[in-house]
Amino acid sequence: MRRYFAGTMSAAAGIVLSLGLAGCTSEPPAAAETPTATATTESTATATPAPDTKPSLVGETVTDSFGNPDFYITADGDTLAMVAEVYGFSEAKVAGFNELQPGTPLAPGTRLRLLAAGPGIGAMGAATQDANGTIVSDDTLEGITYRFNLTGDQLAEANKVPYVHEVGNVYFVEPGRTIALQKNPVDGRSGTGKAVRNSWDTGVFYTTVDGDSLDSVGYQFRVGTAELLQYNPALVESAPIPAGTTLRLIPGDLAVNGARGTYTADADGVPLTYTTVPGDTERGISARFGVTALYDANRDPTESVPVWYQYVDVISDEIAPGQTISLSLDQPINSPGA
């Protein structure tokens, strides 16, 4: 698995990365006369669209674990312009990736890069196949995803996290963090088991099938191996997971920092409400129960404040104890005093 050592974040935010008509051969007609009120309209012939003239390539494409094209092996007749058009780049960019000049002839079997060749602005660290790189500063998600031809969602999947942060929530691009750039191979039979999700579309339980592994479950539900082992003490990291095993995908019964109170659940075990205790925080409760935005399930439409529940400290998002709050968008608590 390719890994990358990221450095500090810059102020840049966010990421998103990821790829005529035929001419008439007859003489042009004479200019038409100005129509009168009684003139009738004659039908005119319509030119037939020409077939798509986008070039096709027959050489081999080398993709990463997500299917993104990283390299192309040229075949006889290929040109830089053709390769660039097929993969959605300018010829100058493909030439630059490969330290060539635009228009350079290509011999069959040339391995062309379709991603940046090395460090660049926002992604200056070293990258290797199976080792850590160097720690650098001013890396950004935009720089990393561009350099390695990934999307932010793919980067999150490779690292088994729900999403990646840059500005505002410094969880991902920070000094000394090793970032996975690809997934490990998983069994093609995996991932077809039954999943139980909450109203935030977060996986709460998953029942395994033949071929499932800690990696396949982790990539699918964005849960790290260490977390799966913690939530499911019967699992053994080095042993296969028997088909039919129901795995917990969120802490749930496991109390965490910032969420040590009790909760209720529906018949499927999906958490519905939670009663706060001293030290609870919005962040802790959200992490324990797989909640994306706790306030959306606890709004009071009659008030100007975002939520009805009370805080001990708004800055630290610590919630006052003894309050029963909703964990479900489907069953919100909007007016607890009513």
CSV table of C-alpha atoms in Angstrom, one decimal:
chain,number,residue,atom,x,y,z
A,1,MET,CA,0.0,0.0,0.0
A,2,ARG,CA,1.4,3.4,-0.9
A,3,ARG,CA,1.7,5.6,2.1
A,4,TYR,CA,2.6,9.2,2.5
A,5,PHE,CA,4.0,11.2,5.4
A,6,ALA,CA,2.0,14.5,5.5
A,7,GLY,CA,3.1,17.8,7.0
A,8,THR,CA,1.3,20.7,8.5
A,9,MET,CA,-1.8,22.3,7.0
A,10,SER,CA,-2.0,25.5,5.1
A,11,ALA,CA,-5.0,27.8,5.1
A,12,ALA,CA,-6.2,26.4,1.8
A,13,ALA,CA,-9.4,24.4,2.4
A,14,GLY,CA,-11.2,21.5,1.0
A,15,ILE,CA,-10.6,19.2,-1.8
A,16,VAL,CA,-12.1,17.8,-4.7
A,17,LEU,CA,-10.1,15.9,-7.2
A,18,SER,CA,-10.9,13.0,-9.4
A,19,LEU,CA,-11.6,12.6,-15.8
A,20,GLY,CA,-19.7,18.4,-35.5
A,21,LEU,CA,-21.8,18.2,-37.7
A,22,ALA,CA,-20.7,17.0,-41.2
A,23,GLY,CA,-20.1,19.8,-43.6
A,24,CYS,CA,-22.4,20.1,-46.7
A,25,THR,CA,-20.6,19.4,-50.0
A,26,SER,CA,-23.2,21.0,-52.3
A,27,GLU,CA,-23.1,24.6,-53.5
A,28,PRO,CA,-24.6,27.1,-51.0
A,29,PRO,CA,-28.2,28.0,-51.9
A,30,ALA,CA,-29.1,31.3,-53.3
A,31,ALA,CA,-30.3,33.9,-50.8
A,32,ALA,CA,-33.9,33.4,-49.9
A,33,GLU,CA,-36.6,35.9,-50.8
A,34,THR,CA,-38.3,37.8,-48.0
A,35,PRO,CA,-41.4,35.7,-47.1
A,36,THR,CA,-44.9,37.1,-47.5
A,37,ALA,CA,-47.7,36.6,-45.1
A,38,THR,CA,-49.1,33.8,-47.2
A,39,ALA,CA,-45.8,32.0,-47.8
A,40,THR,CA,-45.5,28.4,-46.7
A,41,THR,CA,-42.4,27.0,-45.0
A,42,GLU,CA,-40.6,24.3,-46.9
A,43,SER,CA,-38.8,21.5,-45.1
A,44,THR,CA,-35.0,21.7,-45.2
A,45,ALA,CA,-32.5,18.9,-45.0
A,46,THR,CA,-30.6,18.5,-41.7
A,47,ALA,CA,-27.0,17.6,-41.7
A,48,THR,CA,-26.2,14.2,-40.1
A,49,PRO,CA,-23.9,14.3,-37.1
A,50,ALA,CA,-20.5,12.8,-37.7
A,51,PRO,CA,-19.5,9.9,-35.6
A,52,ASP,CA,-17.5,10.6,-32.4
A,53,THR,CA,-14.0,11.4,-33.5
A,54,LYS,CA,-12.4,11.1,-30.1
A,55,PRO,CA,-9.3,8.9,-30.5
A,56,SER,CA,-9.2,5.4,-29.1
A,57,LEU,CA,-6.2,3.8,-27.4
A,58,VAL,CA,-5.4,0.1,-27.4
A,59,GLY,CA,-2.4,0.2,-25.0
A,60,GLU,CA,-2.5,-1.0,-21.4
A,61,THR,CA,-3.8,1.3,-18.7
A,62,VAL,CA,-2.3,0.9,-15.2
A,63,THR,CA,-4.8,1.8,-12.5
A,64,ASP,CA,-4.7,2.2,-8.7
A,65,SER,CA,-6.8,0.3,-6.2
A,66,PHE,CA,-9.7,2.7,-6.8
A,67,GLY,CA,-9.5,2.3,-10.6
A,68,ASN,CA,-8.0,5.7,-11.2
A,69,PRO,CA,-5.6,5.6,-14.3
A,70,ASP,CA,-2.0,6.3,-13.2
A,71,PHE,CA,0.0,5.1,-16.2
A,72,TYR,CA,-0.6,4.3,-19.8
A,73,ILE,CA,1.6,1.9,-21.9
A,74,THR,CA,1.6,3.2,-25.5
A,75,ALA,CA,0.9,1.2,-28.6
A,76,ASP,CA,2.0,1.8,-32.2
A,77,GLY,CA,0.5,5.1,-33.5
A,78,ASP,CA,-0.2,6.7,-30.2
A,79,THR,CA,0.6,10.4,-29.7
A,80,LEU,CA,0.8,12.6,-26.7
A,81,ALA,CA,-2.2,14.6,-27.9
A,82,MET,CA,-4.3,11.4,-28.3
A,83,VAL,CA,-3.4,10.2,-24.8
A,84,ALA,CA,-4.1,13.6,-23.3
A,85,GLU,CA,-7.5,13.8,-24.9
A,86,VAL,CA,-8.6,10.4,-23.9
A,87,TYR,CA,-7.6,10.9,-20.2
A,88,GLY,CA,-8.9,14.5,-20.0
A,89,PHE,CA,-5.6,16.4,-19.8
A,90,SER,CA,-4.0,19.0,-21.9
A,91,GLU,CA,-1.1,17.7,-24.0
A,92,ALA,CA,1.2,20.1,-22.1
A,93,LYS,CA,0.2,18.6,-18.8
A,94,VAL,CA,0.8,15.0,-19.9
A,95,ALA,CA,4.1,16.1,-21.4
A,96,GLY,CA,5.1,17.8,-18.2
A,97,PHE,CA,4.2,14.7,-16.1
A,98,ASN,CA,6.7,12.8,-18.2
A,99,GLU,CA,9.4,15.5,-18.7
A,100,LEU,CA,8.7,15.6,-22.5
A,101,GLN,CA,8.0,18.4,-24.9
A,102,PRO,CA,4.5,18.6,-26.5
A,103,GLY,CA,4.6,16.8,-29.8
A,104,THR,CA,7.4,14.4,-28.9
A,105,PRO,CA,7.0,11.1,-30.8
A,106,LEU,CA,6.1,8.1,-28.7
A,107,ALA,CA,7.6,4.7,-29.2
A,108,PRO,CA,5.4,1.7,-28.6
A,109,GLY,CA,5.7,0.4,-25.0
A,110,THR,CA,6.4,3.9,-23.5
A,111,ARG,CA,5.2,4.1,-19.9
A,112,LEU,CA,3.4,7.5,-19.6
A,113,ARG,CA,2.6,9.0,-16.3
A,114,LEU,CA,-1.0,10.3,-15.9
A,115,LEU,CA,-0.3,11.9,-12.5
A,116,ALA,CA,2.4,14.2,-11.1
A,117,ALA,CA,5.9,12.7,-11.1
A,118,GLY,CA,6.9,13.9,-7.7
A,119,PRO,CA,6.6,16.5,-4.9
A,120,GLY,CA,4.7,19.7,-5.7
A,121,ILE,CA,3.1,22.6,-4.0
A,122,GLY,CA,1.0,21.2,-1.1
A,123,ALA,CA,2.4,17.7,-1.3
A,124,MET,CA,6.2,17.9,-0.8
A,125,GLY,CA,6.7,14.7,1.1
A,126,ALA,CA,8.3,11.5,-0.2
A,127,ALA,CA,6.0,8.6,-1.2
A,128,THR,CA,7.1,4.9,-1.3
A,129,GLN,CA,5.3,1.6,-1.9
A,130,ASP,CA,5.8,0.1,1.6
A,131,ALA,CA,7.7,2.6,3.7
A,132,ASN,CA,7.2,6.0,5.3
A,133,GLY,CA,8.3,9.2,3.6
A,134,THR,CA,9.7,12.4,5.1
A,135,ILE,CA,8.0,14.9,7.3
A,136,VAL,CA,7.5,18.3,5.5
A,137,SER,CA,5.5,21.4,6.1
A,138,ASP,CA,2.7,23.2,4.3
A,139,ASP,CA,1.1,20.1,2.8
A,140,THR,CA,-2.6,20.4,1.9
A,141,LEU,CA,-5.3,18.0,0.9
A,142,GLU,CA,-5.6,19.7,-2.4
A,143,GLY,CA,-1.9,19.2,-3.1
A,144,ILE,CA,-1.9,15.5,-1.9
A,145,THR,CA,-5.0,14.5,-3.9
A,146,TYR,CA,-3.7,16.2,-7.1
A,147,ARG,CA,-0.3,14.7,-6.8
A,148,PHE,CA,-1.6,11.1,-6.3
A,149,ASN,CA,-4.6,11.3,-8.6
A,150,LEU,CA,-7.2,10.6,-5.9
A,151,THR,CA,-10.4,12.2,-4.7
A,152,GLY,CA,-11.0,13.2,-1.1
A,153,ASP,CA,-13.5,10.4,-0.7
A,154,GLN,CA,-11.0,7.8,-1.9
A,155,LEU,CA,-8.4,9.2,0.5
A,156,ALA,CA,-10.9,8.8,3.3
A,157,GLU,CA,-11.8,5.3,2.3
A,158,ALA,CA,-8.1,4.2,2.1
A,159,ASN,CA,-7.6,5.5,5.6
A,160,LYS,CA,-10.9,4.1,6.9
A,161,VAL,CA,-12.2,7.4,8.1
A,162,PRO,CA,-15.6,9.0,7.4
A,163,TYR,CA,-14.1,12.0,5.7
A,164,VAL,CA,-10.9,14.0,5.7
A,165,HIS,CA,-10.5,17.4,7.2
A,166,GLU,CA,-8.3,20.4,6.4
A,167,VAL,CA,-9.3,23.8,7.8
A,168,GLY,CA,-11.4,23.9,11.0
A,169,ASN,CA,-11.0,20.3,12.1
A,170,VAL,CA,-7.3,19.4,12.1
A,171,TYR,CA,-7.6,15.6,12.1
A,172,PHE,CA,-5.9,14.6,8.9
A,173,VAL,CA,-3.1,16.7,7.4
A,174,GLU,CA,-0.8,17.3,10.3
A,175,PRO,CA,2.9,16.9,11.0
A,176,GLY,CA,4.1,13.3,11.2
A,177,ARG,CA,0.8,11.7,10.1
A,178,THR,CA,1.2,8.7,7.8
A,179,ILE,CA,-1.5,8.8,5.2
A,180,ALA,CA,-2.5,5.6,3.3
A,181,LEU,CA,-2.9,6.3,-0.5
A,182,GLN,CA,-4.3,3.0,-1.6
A,183,LYS,CA,-6.4,0.1,-0.2
A,184,ASN,CA,-5.1,-3.5,0.4
A,185,PRO,CA,-6.6,-6.2,-1.9
A,186,VAL,CA,-9.8,-7.7,-0.6
A,187,ASP,CA,-11.8,-10.8,-1.5
A,188,GLY,CA,-14.2,-10.1,-4.3
A,189,ARG,CA,-17.0,-12.0,-2.4
A,190,SER,CA,-16.9,-9.5,0.4
A,191,GLY,CA,-19.2,-6.6,1.2
A,192,THR,CA,-22.5,-8.2,0.3
A,193,GLY,CA,-23.7,-8.9,3.9
A,194,LYS,CA,-26.7,-7.2,5.6
A,195,ALA,CA,-26.0,-3.8,7.0
A,196,VAL,CA,-28.1,-2.0,9.6
A,197,ARG,CA,-27.7,1.8,9.3
A,198,ASN,CA,-29.0,4.7,11.5
A,199,SER,CA,-30.9,7.7,10.1
A,200,TRP,CA,-27.5,9.4,9.4
A,201,ASP,CA,-26.7,6.5,7.0
A,202,THR,CA,-23.9,5.4,9.3
A,203,GLY,CA,-23.4,1.6,9.6
A,204,VAL,CA,-24.3,0.4,13.0
A,205,PHE,CA,-24.1,-3.4,12.5
A,206,TYR,CA,-23.0,-5.6,9.6
A,207,THR,CA,-23.5,-9.3,9.1
A,208,THR,CA,-20.5,-10.9,7.3
A,209,VAL,CA,-20.4,-13.2,4.3
A,210,ASP,CA,-17.7,-15.5,3.0
A,211,GLY,CA,-14.6,-13.4,2.0
A,212,ASP,CA,-15.2,-10.6,4.4
A,213,SER,CA,-12.2,-9.4,6.4
A,214,LEU,CA,-11.3,-6.6,8.7
A,215,ASP,CA,-10.0,-4.6,5.7
A,216,SER,CA,-13.1,-5.2,3.6
A,217,VAL,CA,-15.4,-4.1,6.4
A,218,GLY,CA,-13.2,-1.2,7.3
A,219,TYR,CA,-13.0,0.2,3.7
A,220,GLN,CA,-16.8,-0.2,3.2
A,221,PHE,CA,-17.9,1.4,6.5
A,222,ARG,CA,-14.8,3.6,7.2
A,223,VAL,CA,-13.9,1.9,10.5
A,224,GLY,CA,-10.3,1.2,11.3
A,225,THR,CA,-9.0,-2.3,12.3
A,226,ALA,CA,-8.2,-1.2,15.8
A,227,GLU,CA,-11.7,0.2,16.3
A,228,LEU,CA,-13.4,-3.0,14.9
A,229,LEU,CA,-11.3,-5.1,17.3
A,230,GLN,CA,-12.2,-2.8,20.2
A,231,TYR,CA,-16.0,-2.8,19.4
A,232,ASN,CA,-16.0,-6.6,18.8
A,233,PRO,CA,-13.8,-8.3,21.4
A,234,ALA,CA,-14.4,-11.8,20.1
A,235,LEU,CA,-12.6,-10.9,16.8
A,236,VAL,CA,-9.0,-12.0,16.4
A,237,GLU,CA,-6.9,-9.9,14.0
A,238,SER,CA,-5.0,-12.8,12.4
A,239,ALA,CA,-8.0,-15.1,12.1
A,240,PRO,CA,-10.7,-15.0,9.3
A,241,ILE,CA,-14.1,-13.7,10.2
A,242,PRO,CA,-16.8,-16.5,10.0
A,243,ALA,CA,-19.7,-15.8,7.7
A,244,GLY,CA,-22.8,-14.8,9.6
A,245,THR,CA,-20.9,-12.9,12.2
A,246,THR,CA,-22.7,-9.7,13.2
A,247,LEU,CA,-20.1,-6.9,13.7
A,248,ARG,CA,-20.7,-3.7,15.7
A,249,LEU,CA,-19.5,-0.7,13.6
A,250,ILE,CA,-19.8,2.0,16.2
A,251,PRO,CA,-18.8,2.1,19.9
A,252,GLY,CA,-22.5,1.9,21.0
A,253,ASP,CA,-22.3,0.0,24.3
A,254,LEU,CA,-18.7,1.0,24.7
A,255,ALA,CA,-18.6,4.3,26.6
A,256,VAL,CA,-16.1,6.8,25.2
A,257,ASN,CA,-14.6,10.1,26.4
A,258,GLY,CA,-17.3,12.7,26.2
A,259,ALA,CA,-20.2,10.1,26.1
A,260,ARG,CA,-20.5,7.9,29.1
A,261,GLY,CA,-24.2,8.0,29.7
A,262,THR,CA,-27.0,5.5,28.9
A,263,TYR,CA,-29.0,5.2,25.7
A,264,THR,CA,-32.1,3.6,24.2
A,265,ALA,CA,-32.4,1.8,20.9
A,266,ASP,CA,-35.0,0.4,18.5
A,267,ALA,CA,-35.7,-3.3,17.8
A,268,ASP,CA,-32.7,-3.4,15.5
A,269,GLY,CA,-30.3,-2.0,18.1
A,270,VAL,CA,-30.1,1.4,16.4
A,271,PRO,CA,-29.6,4.1,19.1
A,272,LEU,CA,-32.5,6.5,19.5
A,273,THR,CA,-32.0,8.6,22.6
A,274,TYR,CA,-29.2,9.4,25.0
A,275,THR,CA,-29.2,10.7,28.6
A,276,THR,CA,-26.2,12.9,29.3
A,277,VAL,CA,-23.9,12.7,32.3
A,278,PRO,CA,-21.2,15.1,33.5
A,279,GLY,CA,-18.4,15.6,31.0
A,280,ASP,CA,-20.4,14.7,27.9
A,281,THR,CA,-19.7,16.7,24.7
A,282,GLU,CA,-21.4,16.9,21.4
A,283,ARG,CA,-18.3,15.5,19.8
A,284,GLY,CA,-18.1,12.5,22.1
A,285,ILE,CA,-21.8,11.7,21.7
A,286,SER,CA,-21.6,12.0,17.9
A,287,ALA,CA,-18.5,9.7,17.8
A,288,ARG,CA,-20.0,7.0,20.1
A,289,PHE,CA,-23.3,6.7,18.1
A,290,GLY,CA,-22.2,7.5,14.5
A,291,VAL,CA,-24.1,10.8,14.4
A,292,THR,CA,-23.2,13.4,11.8
A,293,ALA,CA,-24.9,16.5,13.2
A,294,LEU,CA,-26.4,16.1,16.7
A,295,TYR,CA,-28.0,19.5,16.6
A,296,ASP,CA,-30.2,18.5,13.6
A,297,ALA,CA,-32.1,16.0,15.7
A,298,ASN,CA,-32.5,18.4,18.6
A,299,ARG,CA,-33.7,21.7,17.3
A,300,ASP,CA,-36.4,23.9,18.8
A,301,PRO,CA,-38.3,25.7,16.0
A,302,THR,CA,-39.8,28.2,18.5
A,303,GLU,CA,-36.4,29.5,19.6
A,304,SER,CA,-33.6,31.4,17.8
A,305,VAL,CA,-30.9,29.2,19.3
A,306,PRO,CA,-29.7,26.3,17.2
A,307,VAL,CA,-30.6,23.6,19.8
A,308,TRP,CA,-32.8,23.2,22.8
A,309,TYR,CA,-30.4,21.4,25.1
A,310,GLN,CA,-28.3,23.3,27.6
A,311,TYR,CA,-24.5,23.5,27.7
A,312,VAL,CA,-22.1,23.7,30.6
A,313,ASP,CA,-19.6,25.3,28.3
A,314,VAL,CA,-20.4,26.3,24.7
A,315,ILE,CA,-16.7,26.7,23.7
A,316,SER,CA,-15.8,23.1,24.6
A,317,ASP,CA,-19.3,21.9,23.5
A,318,GLU,CA,-19.9,20.2,26.9
A,319,ILE,CA,-23.6,19.5,27.5
A,320,ALA,CA,-25.3,19.8,30.8
A,321,PRO,CA,-26.0,16.4,32.5
A,322,GLY,CA,-29.4,14.9,33.0
A,323,GLN,CA,-30.8,15.8,29.6
A,324,THR,CA,-32.4,13.2,27.3
A,325,ILE,CA,-31.5,14.0,23.7
A,326,SER,CA,-32.3,12.5,20.3
A,327,LEU,CA,-29.8,10.5,18.3
A,328,SER,CA,-32.2,10.0,15.3
A,329,LEU,CA,-33.2,12.3,12.5
A,330,ASP,CA,-36.3,10.2,12.1
A,331,GLN,CA,-37.4,10.8,15.7
A,332,PRO,CA,-36.1,14.3,16.6
A,333,ILE,CA,-36.8,16.0,19.9
A,334,ASN,CA,-37.7,19.4,18.8
A,335,SER,CA,-39.7,20.8,21.8
A,336,PRO,CA,-38.8,18.8,24.9
A,337,GLY,CA,-40.9,21.1,27.2
A,338,ALA,CA,-44.1,20.6,25.2
